[in-house]
PDB file of C-alpha atoms in Angstrom:
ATOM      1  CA  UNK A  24      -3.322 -15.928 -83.641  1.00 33.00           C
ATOM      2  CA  UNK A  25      -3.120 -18.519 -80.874  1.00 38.00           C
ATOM      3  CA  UNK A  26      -6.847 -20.618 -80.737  1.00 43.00           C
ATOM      4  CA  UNK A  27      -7.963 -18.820 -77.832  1.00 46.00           C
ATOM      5  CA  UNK A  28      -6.948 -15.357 -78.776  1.00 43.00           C
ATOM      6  CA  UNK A  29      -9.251 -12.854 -77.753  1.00 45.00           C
ATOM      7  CA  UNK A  30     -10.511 -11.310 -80.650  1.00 42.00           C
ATOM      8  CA  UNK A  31     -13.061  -7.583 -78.175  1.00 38.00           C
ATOM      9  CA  UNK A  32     -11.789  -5.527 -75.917  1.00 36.00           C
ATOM     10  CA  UNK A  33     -12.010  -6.702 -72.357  1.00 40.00           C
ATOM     11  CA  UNK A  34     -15.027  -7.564 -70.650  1.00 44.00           C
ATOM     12  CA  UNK A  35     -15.568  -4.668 -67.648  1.00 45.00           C
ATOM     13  CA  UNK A  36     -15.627  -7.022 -64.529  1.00 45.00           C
ATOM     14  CA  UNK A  37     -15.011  -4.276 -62.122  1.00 42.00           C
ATOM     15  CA  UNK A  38     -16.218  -5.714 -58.630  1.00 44.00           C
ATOM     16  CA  UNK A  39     -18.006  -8.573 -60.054  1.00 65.00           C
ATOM     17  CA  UNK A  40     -17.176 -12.458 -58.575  1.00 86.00           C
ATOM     18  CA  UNK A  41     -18.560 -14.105 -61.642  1.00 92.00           C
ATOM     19  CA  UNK A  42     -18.231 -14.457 -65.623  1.00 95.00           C
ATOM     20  CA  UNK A  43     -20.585 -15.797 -67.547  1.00 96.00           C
ATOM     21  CA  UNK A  44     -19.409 -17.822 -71.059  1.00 97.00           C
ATOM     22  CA  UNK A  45     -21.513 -18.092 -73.898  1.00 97.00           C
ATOM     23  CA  UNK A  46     -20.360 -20.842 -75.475  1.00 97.00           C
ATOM     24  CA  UNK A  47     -21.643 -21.770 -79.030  1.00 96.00           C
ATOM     25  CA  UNK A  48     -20.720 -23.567 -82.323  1.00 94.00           C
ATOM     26  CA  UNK A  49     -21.908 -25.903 -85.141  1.00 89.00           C
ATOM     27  CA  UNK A  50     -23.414 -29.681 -85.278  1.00 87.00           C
ATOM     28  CA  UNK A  51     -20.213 -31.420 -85.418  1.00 88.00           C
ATOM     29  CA  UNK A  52     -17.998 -29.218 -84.165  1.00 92.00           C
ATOM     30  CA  UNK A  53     -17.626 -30.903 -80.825  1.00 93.00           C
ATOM     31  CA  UNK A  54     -18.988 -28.063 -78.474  1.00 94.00           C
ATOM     32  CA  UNK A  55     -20.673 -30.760 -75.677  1.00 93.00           C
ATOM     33  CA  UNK A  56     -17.259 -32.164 -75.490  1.00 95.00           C
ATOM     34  CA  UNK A  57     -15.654 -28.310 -74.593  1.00 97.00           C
ATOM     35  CA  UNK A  58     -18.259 -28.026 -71.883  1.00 97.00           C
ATOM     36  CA  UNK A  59     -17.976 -31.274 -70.150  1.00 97.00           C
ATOM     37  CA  UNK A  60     -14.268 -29.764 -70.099  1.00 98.00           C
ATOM     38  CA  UNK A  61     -15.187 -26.328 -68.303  1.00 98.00           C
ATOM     39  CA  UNK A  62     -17.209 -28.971 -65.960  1.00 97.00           C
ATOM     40  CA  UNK A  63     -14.399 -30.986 -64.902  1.00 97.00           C
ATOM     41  CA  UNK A  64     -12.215 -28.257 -64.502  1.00 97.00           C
ATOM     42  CA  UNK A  65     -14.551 -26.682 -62.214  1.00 95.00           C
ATOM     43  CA  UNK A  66     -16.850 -24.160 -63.739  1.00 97.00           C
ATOM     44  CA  UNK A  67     -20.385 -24.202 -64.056  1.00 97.00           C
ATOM     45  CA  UNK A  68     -22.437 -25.250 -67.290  1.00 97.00           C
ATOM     46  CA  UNK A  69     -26.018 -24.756 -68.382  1.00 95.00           C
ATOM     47  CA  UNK A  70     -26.800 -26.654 -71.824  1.00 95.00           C
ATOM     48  CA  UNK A  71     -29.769 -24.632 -73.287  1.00 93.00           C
ATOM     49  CA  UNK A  72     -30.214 -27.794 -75.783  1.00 91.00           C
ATOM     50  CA  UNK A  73     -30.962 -30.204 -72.334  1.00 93.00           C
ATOM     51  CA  UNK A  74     -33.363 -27.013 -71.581  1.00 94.00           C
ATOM     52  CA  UNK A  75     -35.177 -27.335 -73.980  1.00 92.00           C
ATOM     53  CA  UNK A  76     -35.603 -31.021 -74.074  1.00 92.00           C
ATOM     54  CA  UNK A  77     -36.882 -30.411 -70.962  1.00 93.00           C
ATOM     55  CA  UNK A  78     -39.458 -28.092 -71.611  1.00 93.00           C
ATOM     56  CA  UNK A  79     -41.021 -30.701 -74.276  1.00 93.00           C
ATOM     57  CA  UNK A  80     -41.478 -33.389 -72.456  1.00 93.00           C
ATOM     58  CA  UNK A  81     -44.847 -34.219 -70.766  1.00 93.00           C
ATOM     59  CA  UNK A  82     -46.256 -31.989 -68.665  1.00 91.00           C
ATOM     60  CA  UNK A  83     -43.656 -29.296 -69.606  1.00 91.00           C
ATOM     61  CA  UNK A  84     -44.394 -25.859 -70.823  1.00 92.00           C
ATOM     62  CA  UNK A  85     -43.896 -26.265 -74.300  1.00 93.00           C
ATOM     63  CA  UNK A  86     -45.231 -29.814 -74.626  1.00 94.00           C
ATOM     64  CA  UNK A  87     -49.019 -28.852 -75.493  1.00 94.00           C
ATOM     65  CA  UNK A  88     -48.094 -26.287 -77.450  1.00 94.00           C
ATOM     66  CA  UNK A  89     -45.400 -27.915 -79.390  1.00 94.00           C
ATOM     67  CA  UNK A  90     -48.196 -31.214 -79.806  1.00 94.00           C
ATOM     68  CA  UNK A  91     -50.630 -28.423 -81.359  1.00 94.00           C
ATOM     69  CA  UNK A  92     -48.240 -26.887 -83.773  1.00 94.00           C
ATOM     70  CA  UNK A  93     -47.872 -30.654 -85.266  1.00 93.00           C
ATOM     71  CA  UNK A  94     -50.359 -32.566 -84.826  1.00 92.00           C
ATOM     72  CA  UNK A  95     -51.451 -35.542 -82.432  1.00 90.00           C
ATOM     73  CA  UNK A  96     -49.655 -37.699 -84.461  1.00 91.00           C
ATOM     74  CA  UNK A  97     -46.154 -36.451 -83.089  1.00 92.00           C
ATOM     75  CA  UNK A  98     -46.747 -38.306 -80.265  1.00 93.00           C
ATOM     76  CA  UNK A  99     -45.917 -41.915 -79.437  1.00 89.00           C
ATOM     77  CA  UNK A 100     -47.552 -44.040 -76.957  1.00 85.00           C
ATOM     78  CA  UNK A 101     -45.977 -43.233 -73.835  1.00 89.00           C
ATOM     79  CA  UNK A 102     -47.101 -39.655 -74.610  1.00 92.00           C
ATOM     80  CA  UNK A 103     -43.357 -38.723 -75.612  1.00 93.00           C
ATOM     81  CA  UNK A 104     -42.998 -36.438 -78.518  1.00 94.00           C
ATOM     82  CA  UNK A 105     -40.861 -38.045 -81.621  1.00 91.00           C
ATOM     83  CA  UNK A 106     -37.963 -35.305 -82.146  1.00 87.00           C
ATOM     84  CA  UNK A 107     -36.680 -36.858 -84.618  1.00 84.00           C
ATOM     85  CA  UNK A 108     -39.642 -36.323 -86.819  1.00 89.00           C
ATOM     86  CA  UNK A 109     -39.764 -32.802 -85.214  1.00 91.00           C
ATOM     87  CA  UNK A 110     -36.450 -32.137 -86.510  1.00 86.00           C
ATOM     88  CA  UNK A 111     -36.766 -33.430 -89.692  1.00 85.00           C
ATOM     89  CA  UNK A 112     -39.847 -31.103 -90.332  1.00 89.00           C
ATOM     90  CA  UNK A 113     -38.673 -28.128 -89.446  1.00 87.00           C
ATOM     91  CA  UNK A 114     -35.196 -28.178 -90.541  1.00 83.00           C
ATOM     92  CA  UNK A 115     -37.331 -29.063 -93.867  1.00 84.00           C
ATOM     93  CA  UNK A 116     -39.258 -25.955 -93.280  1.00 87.00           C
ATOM     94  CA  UNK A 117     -37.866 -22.468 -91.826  1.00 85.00           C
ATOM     95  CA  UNK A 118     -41.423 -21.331 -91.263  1.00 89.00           C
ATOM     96  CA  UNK A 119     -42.261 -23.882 -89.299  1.00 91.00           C
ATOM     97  CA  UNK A 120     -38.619 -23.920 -87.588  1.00 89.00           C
ATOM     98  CA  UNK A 121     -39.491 -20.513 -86.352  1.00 90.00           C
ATOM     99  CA  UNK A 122     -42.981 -21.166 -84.739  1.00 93.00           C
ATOM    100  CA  UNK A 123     -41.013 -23.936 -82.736  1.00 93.00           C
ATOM    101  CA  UNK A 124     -38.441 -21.757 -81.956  1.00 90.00           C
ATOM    102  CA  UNK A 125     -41.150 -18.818 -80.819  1.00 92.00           C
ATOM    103  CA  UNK A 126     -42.388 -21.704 -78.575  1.00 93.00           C
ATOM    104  CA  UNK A 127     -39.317 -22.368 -76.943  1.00 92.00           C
ATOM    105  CA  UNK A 128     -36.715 -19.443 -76.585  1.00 90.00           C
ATOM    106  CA  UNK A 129     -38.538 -17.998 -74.324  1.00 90.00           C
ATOM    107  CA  UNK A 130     -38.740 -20.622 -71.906  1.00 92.00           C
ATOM    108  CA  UNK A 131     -34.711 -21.140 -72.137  1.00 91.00           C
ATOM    109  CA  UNK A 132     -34.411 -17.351 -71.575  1.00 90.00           C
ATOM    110  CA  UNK A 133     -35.923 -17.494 -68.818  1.00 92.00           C
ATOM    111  CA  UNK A 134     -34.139 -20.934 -67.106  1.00 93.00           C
ATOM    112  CA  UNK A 135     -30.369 -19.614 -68.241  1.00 92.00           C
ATOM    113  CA  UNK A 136     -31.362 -16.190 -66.463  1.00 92.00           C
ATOM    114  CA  UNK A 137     -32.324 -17.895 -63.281  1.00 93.00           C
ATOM    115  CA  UNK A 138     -29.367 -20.288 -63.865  1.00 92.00           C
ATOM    116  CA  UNK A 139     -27.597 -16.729 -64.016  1.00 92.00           C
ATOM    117  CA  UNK A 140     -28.969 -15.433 -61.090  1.00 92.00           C
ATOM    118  CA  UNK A 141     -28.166 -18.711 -58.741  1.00 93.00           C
ATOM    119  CA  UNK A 142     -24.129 -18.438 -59.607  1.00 92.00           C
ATOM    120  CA  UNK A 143     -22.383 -15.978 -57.618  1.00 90.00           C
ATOM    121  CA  UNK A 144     -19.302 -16.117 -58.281  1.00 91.00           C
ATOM    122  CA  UNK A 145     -16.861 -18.098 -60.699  1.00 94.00           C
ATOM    123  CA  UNK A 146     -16.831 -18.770 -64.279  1.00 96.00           C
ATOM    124  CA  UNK A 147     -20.389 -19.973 -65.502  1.00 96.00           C
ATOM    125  CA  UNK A 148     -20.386 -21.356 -69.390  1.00 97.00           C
ATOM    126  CA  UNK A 149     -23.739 -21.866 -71.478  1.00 96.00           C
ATOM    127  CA  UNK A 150     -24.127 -24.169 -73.892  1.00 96.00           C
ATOM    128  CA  UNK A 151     -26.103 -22.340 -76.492  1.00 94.00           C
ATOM    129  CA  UNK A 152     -26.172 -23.706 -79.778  1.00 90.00           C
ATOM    130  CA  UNK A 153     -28.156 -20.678 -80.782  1.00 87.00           C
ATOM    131  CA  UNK A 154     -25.798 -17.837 -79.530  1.00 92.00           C
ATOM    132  CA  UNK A 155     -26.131 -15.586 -81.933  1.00 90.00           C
ATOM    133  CA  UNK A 156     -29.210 -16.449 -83.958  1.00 85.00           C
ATOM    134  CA  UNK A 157     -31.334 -15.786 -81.202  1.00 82.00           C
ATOM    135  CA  UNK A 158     -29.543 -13.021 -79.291  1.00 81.00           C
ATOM    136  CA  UNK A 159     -28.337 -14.544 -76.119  1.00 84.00           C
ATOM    137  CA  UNK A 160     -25.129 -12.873 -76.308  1.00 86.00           C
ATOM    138  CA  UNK A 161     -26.707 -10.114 -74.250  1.00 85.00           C
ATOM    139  CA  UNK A 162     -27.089 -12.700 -71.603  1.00 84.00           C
ATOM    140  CA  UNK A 163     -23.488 -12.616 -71.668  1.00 93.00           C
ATOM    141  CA  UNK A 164     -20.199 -11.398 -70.544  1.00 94.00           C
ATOM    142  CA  UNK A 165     -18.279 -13.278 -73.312  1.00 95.00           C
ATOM    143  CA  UNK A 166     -18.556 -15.322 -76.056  1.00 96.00           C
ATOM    144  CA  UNK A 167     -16.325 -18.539 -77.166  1.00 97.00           C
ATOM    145  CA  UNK A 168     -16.975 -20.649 -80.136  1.00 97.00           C
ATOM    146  CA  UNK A 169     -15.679 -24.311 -81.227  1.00 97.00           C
ATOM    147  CA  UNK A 170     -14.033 -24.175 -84.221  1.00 94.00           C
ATOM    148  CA  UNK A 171     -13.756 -27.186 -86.504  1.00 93.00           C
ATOM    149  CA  UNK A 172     -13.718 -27.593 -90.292  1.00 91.00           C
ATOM    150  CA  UNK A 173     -16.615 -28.096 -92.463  1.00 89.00           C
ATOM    151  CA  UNK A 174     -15.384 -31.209 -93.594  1.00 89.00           C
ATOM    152  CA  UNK A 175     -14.119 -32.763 -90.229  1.00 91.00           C
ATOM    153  CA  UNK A 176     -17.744 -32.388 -88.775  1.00 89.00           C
ATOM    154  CA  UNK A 177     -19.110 -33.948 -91.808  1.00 88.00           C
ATOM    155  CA  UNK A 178     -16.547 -36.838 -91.133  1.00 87.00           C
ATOM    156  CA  UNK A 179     -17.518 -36.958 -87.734  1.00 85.00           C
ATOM    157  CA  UNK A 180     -21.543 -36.560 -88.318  1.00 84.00           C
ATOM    158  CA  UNK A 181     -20.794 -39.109 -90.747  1.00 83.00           C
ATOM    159  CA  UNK A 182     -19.283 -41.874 -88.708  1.00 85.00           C
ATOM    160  CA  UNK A 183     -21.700 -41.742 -85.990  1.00 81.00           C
ATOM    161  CA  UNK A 184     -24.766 -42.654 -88.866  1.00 72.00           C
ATOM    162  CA  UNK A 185     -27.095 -41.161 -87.047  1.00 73.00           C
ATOM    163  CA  UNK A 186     -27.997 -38.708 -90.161  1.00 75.00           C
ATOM    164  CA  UNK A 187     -27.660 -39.004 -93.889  1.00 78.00           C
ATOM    165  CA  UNK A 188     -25.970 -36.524 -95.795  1.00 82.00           C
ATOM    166  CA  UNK A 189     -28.495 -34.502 -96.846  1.00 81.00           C
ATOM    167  CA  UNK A 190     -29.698 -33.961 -92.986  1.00 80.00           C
ATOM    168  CA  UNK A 191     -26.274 -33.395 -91.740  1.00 81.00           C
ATOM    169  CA  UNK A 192     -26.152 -30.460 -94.636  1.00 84.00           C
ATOM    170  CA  UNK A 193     -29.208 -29.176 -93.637  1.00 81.00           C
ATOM    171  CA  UNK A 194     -28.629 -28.683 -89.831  1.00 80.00           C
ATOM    172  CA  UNK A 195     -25.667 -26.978 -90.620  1.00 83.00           C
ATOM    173  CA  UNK A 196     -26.805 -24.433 -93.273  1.00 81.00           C
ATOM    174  CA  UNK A 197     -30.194 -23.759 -90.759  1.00 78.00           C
ATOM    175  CA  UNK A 198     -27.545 -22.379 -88.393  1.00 80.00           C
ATOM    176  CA  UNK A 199     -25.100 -18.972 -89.067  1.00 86.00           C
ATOM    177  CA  UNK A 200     -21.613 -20.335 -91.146  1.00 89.00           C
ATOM    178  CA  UNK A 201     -18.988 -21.491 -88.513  1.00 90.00           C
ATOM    179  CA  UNK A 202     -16.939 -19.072 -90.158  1.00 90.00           C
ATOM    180  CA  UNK A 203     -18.715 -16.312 -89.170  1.00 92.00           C
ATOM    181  CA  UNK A 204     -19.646 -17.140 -85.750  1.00 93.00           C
ATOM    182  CA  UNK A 205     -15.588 -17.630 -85.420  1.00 93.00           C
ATOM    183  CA  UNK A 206     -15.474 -13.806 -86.633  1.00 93.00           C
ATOM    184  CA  UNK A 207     -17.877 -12.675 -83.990  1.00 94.00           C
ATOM    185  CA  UNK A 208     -16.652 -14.945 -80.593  1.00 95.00           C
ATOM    186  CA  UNK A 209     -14.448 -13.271 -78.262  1.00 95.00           C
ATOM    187  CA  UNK A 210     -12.706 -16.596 -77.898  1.00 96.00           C
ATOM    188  CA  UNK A 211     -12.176 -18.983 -80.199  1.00 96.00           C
ATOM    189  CA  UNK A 212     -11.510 -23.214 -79.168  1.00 97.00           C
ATOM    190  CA  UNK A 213     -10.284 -24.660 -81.917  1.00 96.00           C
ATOM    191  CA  UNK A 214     -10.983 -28.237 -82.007  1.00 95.00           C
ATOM    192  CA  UNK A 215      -9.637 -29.601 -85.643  1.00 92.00           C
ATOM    193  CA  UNK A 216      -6.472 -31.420 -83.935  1.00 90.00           C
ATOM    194  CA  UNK A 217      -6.413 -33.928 -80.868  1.00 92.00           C
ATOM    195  CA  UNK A 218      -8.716 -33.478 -78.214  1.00 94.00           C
ATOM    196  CA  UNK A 219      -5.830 -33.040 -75.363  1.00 96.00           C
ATOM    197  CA  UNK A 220      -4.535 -29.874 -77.600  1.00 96.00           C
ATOM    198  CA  UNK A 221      -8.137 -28.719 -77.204  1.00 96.00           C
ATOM    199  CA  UNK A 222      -8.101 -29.372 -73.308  1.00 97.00           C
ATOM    200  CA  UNK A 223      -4.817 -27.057 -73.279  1.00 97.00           C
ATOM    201  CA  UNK A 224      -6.749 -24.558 -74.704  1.00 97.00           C
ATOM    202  CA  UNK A 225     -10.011 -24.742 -72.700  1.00 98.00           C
ATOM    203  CA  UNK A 226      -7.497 -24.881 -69.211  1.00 97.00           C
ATOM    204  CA  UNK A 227      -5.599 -21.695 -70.533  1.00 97.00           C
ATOM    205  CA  UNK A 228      -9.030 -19.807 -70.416  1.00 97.00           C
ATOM    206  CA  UNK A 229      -9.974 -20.563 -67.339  1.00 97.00           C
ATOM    207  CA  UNK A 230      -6.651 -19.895 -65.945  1.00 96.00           C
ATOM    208  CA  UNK A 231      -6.967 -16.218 -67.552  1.00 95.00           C
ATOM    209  CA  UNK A 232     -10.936 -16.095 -66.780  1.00 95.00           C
ATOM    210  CA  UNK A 233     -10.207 -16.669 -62.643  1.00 92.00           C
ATOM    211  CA  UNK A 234      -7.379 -14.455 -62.993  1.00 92.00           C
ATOM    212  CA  UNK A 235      -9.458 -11.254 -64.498  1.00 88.00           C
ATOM    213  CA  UNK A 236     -12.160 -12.065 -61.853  1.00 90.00           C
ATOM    214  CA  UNK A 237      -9.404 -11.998 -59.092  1.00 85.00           C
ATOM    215  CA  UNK A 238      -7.416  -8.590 -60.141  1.00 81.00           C
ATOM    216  CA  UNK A 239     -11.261  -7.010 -60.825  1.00 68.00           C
ATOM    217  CA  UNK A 240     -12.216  -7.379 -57.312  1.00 59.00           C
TER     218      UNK A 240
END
């Protein structure tokens, strides 16, 4: 099977001018470099991650909330929260993980469908680290996920030092097993080998994505 073999039927795009990718993986894997590929090659991207940053800082929707569920002393001095501490609790924590994530989801929900809404025609991919843990894929018209080993995103978690072990372990085993989000995508971008074999794979689906849309109109 060829890395972006489609593993579901067809999605029906009978008289529609857009498709909308939910694109998802693992820490690691390299899924912000797939989508600044999509960018360049001329679709449209929405990174629920950013959205969420967004929605904590000051002033945002989540912010007071999010500063309640901790504590005052989550904040720093120039009012930001620390999300790095954030992080560390809850991915301690899955109880307190899903409070945040009751905080937040909605909010995202809400800015991919408008984000939705606003492209009318093309190919629009969403980051969404989250894909199928929280149940975007019925935000969806198909689903892609970047595939990488286990122990080639510990290399790579590893080499950038910004976690220890024992984080990089538990951000991965908060999420659903690579292996089975790979089962469940429509698409998957496998992104073990050089990153120009990935780009070969990334252009051949957007190639076949415009295509579909043109013969479905």
């Amino acid at each position: 099977m060829s890395p972006s073999s489609k593993r579901t039927k067809k999605t029906s795009l009978s008289g529609r001018r857009r498709l909308v990718v939910g694109l998802t993986g693992g820490i690691g894997s390299g899924k912000s470099t797939v989508l600044r590929m999509f960018r360049r090659l001329g679709c449209a991207t929405a990174d629920a991650d950013a959205i969420a940053h967004r929605a904590l800082e000051p002033g945002g929707p989540t912010y007071a909330r999010v500063k309640r569920l901790f504590g005052p002393e989550i904040v720093g001095k120039d009012r930001q929260l620390n999300r790095a501490r954030i992080a560390d609790l809850v991915f301690r924590a899955p109880s307190l993980r899903r409070r945040l994530e009751h905080l937040v989801h909605p909010i995202v929900l809400r800015e991919l469908d408008r984000r939705i809404r606003r492209v009318k025609k093309g190919v629009l991919v969403l980051d969404i680290p989250l894909l199928f843990e929280g149940g975007y894929q019925s935000f969806v018209d198909t689903t892609a996920v970047v595939w990488c080993s286990r122990a080639r995103r510990l290399r790579r978690l590893r080499r950038r030092g910004k976690f220890s072990l024992p984080d990089i372990r538990r951000r991965m085993d908060s999420q659903i097993p690579l292996s089975q989000k790979r089962h469940r995508a429509a698409w998957v971008i496998d992104n073990n080998g050089a990153l120009s074999q990935t780009r070969l794979t990334v252009e051949r689906m957007v190639r076949l994505f415009k295509k579909l849309l043109k013969e479905r109109l």
